Amino acid sequence: MSCVSHVSLSLHSKRGFDVRSFGTGTHVKLPGPAPDKPNIYDFKTTYEQMYNDLVRKDKELYTQNGILHMLDRNKRIKTRPERFQSCKEQFDLVITCEERVYDQVLEDLNSREQESLQPVHVINVDIQDNHEEATLGAFLICELCQCIQHTDDMENEMDELLQEFEEKSQRPFLHTVCFY
Amino acid sequence: MTAFLHQVVELLNQAALISTEEKLIVLKQVQELIINKDPSLLDNFLDEIIAFQTDKSIEVRKFVIGFIEEACKRDNELLLRLIANLNMLMRDESVNVVKKAILTLTQLYKVALQWLVRIKSVSDMQEACWDMMTQIKEDVLALLDSDNDGVRTHAIKFTESLIITLSPRTPDSDTPKKQEGDISLDKIPKDHTYIRYDTLCEEGKSALEQLLKFMVHPAISSINLTTALGSLATLARQRPMFMSEVVQAYETLHANLPPTLAKSQVSSVRKNLKLHLVSVLKHPSSVDFQGQISTLLLDLGMSQSEISRCTPATVQPRKRLHHEPYVEGKRIKMDAPLAEDDEDKEEPAPVVTPKPSSSVGTQSAIDLTAEFLLPLLTPDNVANLVLISMVYLPEVMPASFQATYTPVESAGTDAQIKHLARLMATQMTGAGLGPGESSSKDPLIIRKLSAVSLGQAISVVGAPAAYKSPITEEAPQIKKLPEPILPTSQAPGASGRKKVFKLADVVQPFSEAQIEKLSNMAIKRILLSEKVIAQSGMSHVRVKLLARLVTQFEGGKKNDLLQFILEDMRGRSELAFSLLYHEYNEYLSQQPSGSLDSYEHCLYTLLSGLQEKPEQRDGLFTKLVLEAPVITDSALEVIQRYCEDESRVYLGMSTLKELILKRPSRQYQYLNVLLNLSSHEKEKVRSTALSFIKRMYEKEHLKDCIEKFALTYMQFLVHPNPPSLLFGAGEDTGSETLDLSQFSIQLIRFMVASPWTEETAIADIKRSVLRVIEQPIRGMGMSSPDLLLLVENCPKGAETLVTRCLHILTDKVPPSPELVERVRDLYHKRVPDVRFLIPVINGLEKNEVIQALPKLIKLNPIVVKEVFNRLLGTQHSEGSSSMSPLTPGELLIALHNIDSSKCDMKSIIKATNLCFGEKNVYTSEVLAVVMQQLMEQTPLPILLMRTVIQSLTMYPRLAGFVMNILARLILKQVWKYPKVWEGFVKCCQRTKPQSYNVLLQLPPPQLASVFERCPEMREPLLQHVHSFTPHQQAHIPASIMAVLEANSRKPEPEPQPELHHPEIIEEREVF
């Protein structure tokens, strides 16, 4: 199972899932002092480095908006962010939190040469990239994953499950299947 | 090498004993060892590993399949041994194992084919192996119809791979690097001993056909559809020879998105379609189809510039034939740039109408049909088409339509008509109609499209597609045949929509009438089973069931049930209530748009039924009304009708009262019904309503409402033309409205405040008011502060009314001091009309009465009579006489003492006559006392002697007493009062001979005066004296004797009597 979203690894909070998080952009973007001045790093930068960089730039601001806290947690999970397109492992399920990201994932998966024909389901749940929405969304996705986990036959029950969630959460879900 | 051997043995021994997770790790190690590290061991341990195929863990079984794949790839010969195992695992009970097996088969099919092709002479074993492989392949294709979504998905991917394998790779094929070495049809030698090129070719085509059929199933799941879309894109890129079919399939799908998809699924599918179209467009061989693809992409929301970016940068004219239509398409695009701007999403004024020239072999049936249709699309024809298709519109807008619809802005332009023609051609071809269909040269396409058949076309408008074709039901048997499906067979057409078993596919829906009839019969059976079920003690279940069922139906069944209930309302009341509650529940569940109609109908029918059946016990009516969740207007009408029924008026109004008290939300509405009934034409209804209203009036919150109602009616009274409702239909005009009860004080208040006077009110109404006011006023009692106020303020013109009120109040009970006080005030300070005093006369002081008497007795004789009745206590009620401030005697004396300047004698005489008329009151004793007292007065009352004579007439035995009076009058020199004297004489005249002794006591001049008046008295009196004893005679003074005898000596002429008072003369005649 894999979650593709921004660097926010808040979805990591769910235990008991075999989860990996990825970014899909060309860079890692973190909020900056203004909306048009994000902090941009490449995927080689470690969380540790980002953390130190931000502490140096404006410790108070980044403590207040929670970015430092997030990076601190992330660095304990893994050393640096990963880019989905660069990951060659196979997953059963990819969840994205933004339609743009969903499109990128689909494009990437479809551009790969098919080999094993192992299916991978891709689901998009639109979540605004802010702390509150991310937390709400995290619960929603966590619940979704738990439900999927409990299905006897994920592929067969997925459609119905998503319809249910859609109705419950009042958000439209995008869902498709790709093949490795 | 031996080290590996031992290690494998060791690991396998472990594997038999440990948990699944560890087992997998161990087995993977074994696999690594015997396949990659030392393949020579593979054969040795094959059986040991395969033995795990019966392991109870799914993961282990999946591992075995993976192992089979790896082993066979490593050593193709193993296929001979393992194919059967794979076949077995294909039938595993776990879908996950089956899916894994399909994935493996996808790989091994190619491996097997490649392996066999290499072998020049094929052994029996190898033939059997290939036969089985072919069999399994067919089985997997059949899994396109599996019940399981995931299995179908895997089957689609297998089909995709199969089609690629069984079709020739061409130079324009876009083959992934890893599959460069894969076998394909072009590598099959046509002279192979066992593998037949033609057969494989046909199998490949058949597989494509099945895939295309699968795609157009109206109930395809979104994931299957997505998978198939991807497979088609892969096919188009790897086998451009199928480009035409793929693009057409995309077109058909786009115009016919399955109606079963949810809204978000439609978005997902459209997104996928766009993605795959782009990937197809990028392929160089798409040139012939760029027009169609661009149109689709525009429809899917891609901008023209984006599309251009994905179009392969032009375009080595590989074939001129292909190039030309492309250019043509481009030109048309340039012609209509405006339309592009307008619509960057939907239904672009289709700019791009691909017109492959007839020389292009790929011109499809759709193209032909579109060309055929174009000139036919005149405004008239189109309008007719729209009208006709209105009939077939589904009730609910399908999500697919909703997602794709935007208003057509460029309607009527040539470009739009062309686009429309093409859309219709797609549909018609799908339905197997049109010139293109019949002339198409490609049998594959015909078959595929006929598979779509009528049903698919109809599914566009959301109608159930599968019902149309009876062939559908025969499909399964044909489908099970392992042989490749024959191109001429009709069966494939049907099999296309047998993917999932759906009851709807195999059963015919009943007609409306049949459904109606069957459900009616079912309900009737439940109805009639009443007794049987009651015996089994399950009535409550039946009741609930009936109510639930019937609530969901319209019309007929409800009426049947209601009728059934009404046949025995008492016995079936539970059913009635249950039905009512269910109806109400139904209404609630449809909030906020729900309608109460159905509930109202139910309640109305039940209530009217009860109301119309006179023999029903009535408790049920009340119960129904009080327990109904809501009383609707029509129900209220029934209740009103019920109240109007004289035999049930009390019960009806009690129910109404309960409603008013217990349903506060609409109590005013209920109250109004009750109020309106108070002016009902039927007396009983009216009076009952009034008594209920009176009770209601005690509730604080209802007071206002009742008062307003009363006032409204009161205002009608002063209206110059009273509205007819005031009069009702009753006999006594106008009175109904005034039958108001306790609250009529408001009426009084109103009168106080209003210009209601005797002048303004119409005489009829005034009379009515005075008449009907009695009941309410009596109800109020004289302690009512409002009444007292009225008396106090008695407005000008309302004297009659006030008087009437006073009369009513004091009719049966003596007046209260408060009332008397008010009246006294009124009389003295404001309106000196003595009539006010009459009702309270017994409450006045003695002297007040005496003062008022002169005025009172001047009134109308009837009134005077009433006054005397009151004073004398001769009214019908008991006890009031004791209250009179005057004793009868005192009254009579008072009358005598009235100053004649204040009252004419005639009235006084009449008044005294009234007294004498009451013989029961004026007994001889009373009269004696009166006379005694009158006689003792000085001066003597004028009427004294008249009264004496009256008394004597009434009671002759009073004669002795009267003589005594007369004697004492002489002492009082009665002759000084001319009128009394006259009466005195008259009395003596009447009372002779007793009066002789009195006469003799008169002084001589007075005696002479007597004789002057009554000369005939002298002789008898003289004789009377003569009859005396001498001794007695000696007591007669000589002067008297002289008077007695005067006449005998010298008769004198009789003097003329004095002029008498005219009244007395009159009275004399009465005496």
JSON list of C-alpha atoms in Angstrom, two decimals, chain B residues 25 284 361 399 509 583 657 744 791 935 979 1032 1048:
[
{"chain": "B", "resi": 25, "resn": "ILE", "atom": "CA", "xyz": [10.52, -16.99, 3.34]},
{"chain": "B", "resi": 284, "resn": "PRO", "atom": "CA", "xyz": [2.23, 7.66, -35.50]},
{"chain": "B", "resi": 361, "resn": "GLY", "atom": "CA", "xyz": [-9.80, 1.02, -46.45]},
{"chain": "B", "resi": 399, "resn": "ALA", "atom": "CA", "xyz": [-24.98, 10.02, -14.34]},
{"chain": "B", "resi": 509, "resn": "PRO", "atom": "CA", "xyz": [-40.58, -7.90, -16.30]},
{"chain": "B", "resi": 583, "resn": "GLU", "atom": "CA", "xyz": [-48.94, 6.87, 6.11]},
{"chain": "B", "resi": 657, "resn": "LYS", "atom": "CA", "xyz": [-62.62, 20.13, 23.25]},
{"chain": "B", "resi": 744, "resn": "SER", "atom": "CA", "xyz": [-70.74, 37.86, 26.39]},
{"chain": "B", "resi": 791, "resn": "VAL", "atom": "CA", "xyz": [-74.39, 49.76, 34.89]},
{"chain": "B", "resi": 935, "resn": "MET", "atom": "CA", "xyz": [-106.56, 57.31, 60.89]},
{"chain": "B", "resi": 979, "resn": "LYS", "atom": "CA", "xyz": [-113.08, 64.68, 50.92]},
{"chain": "B", "resi": 1032, "resn": "GLN", "atom": "CA", "xyz": [-131.09, 55.49, 76.56]},
{"chain": "B", "resi": 1048, "resn": "SER", "atom": "CA", "xyz": [-140.61, 66.44, 60.62]}
]
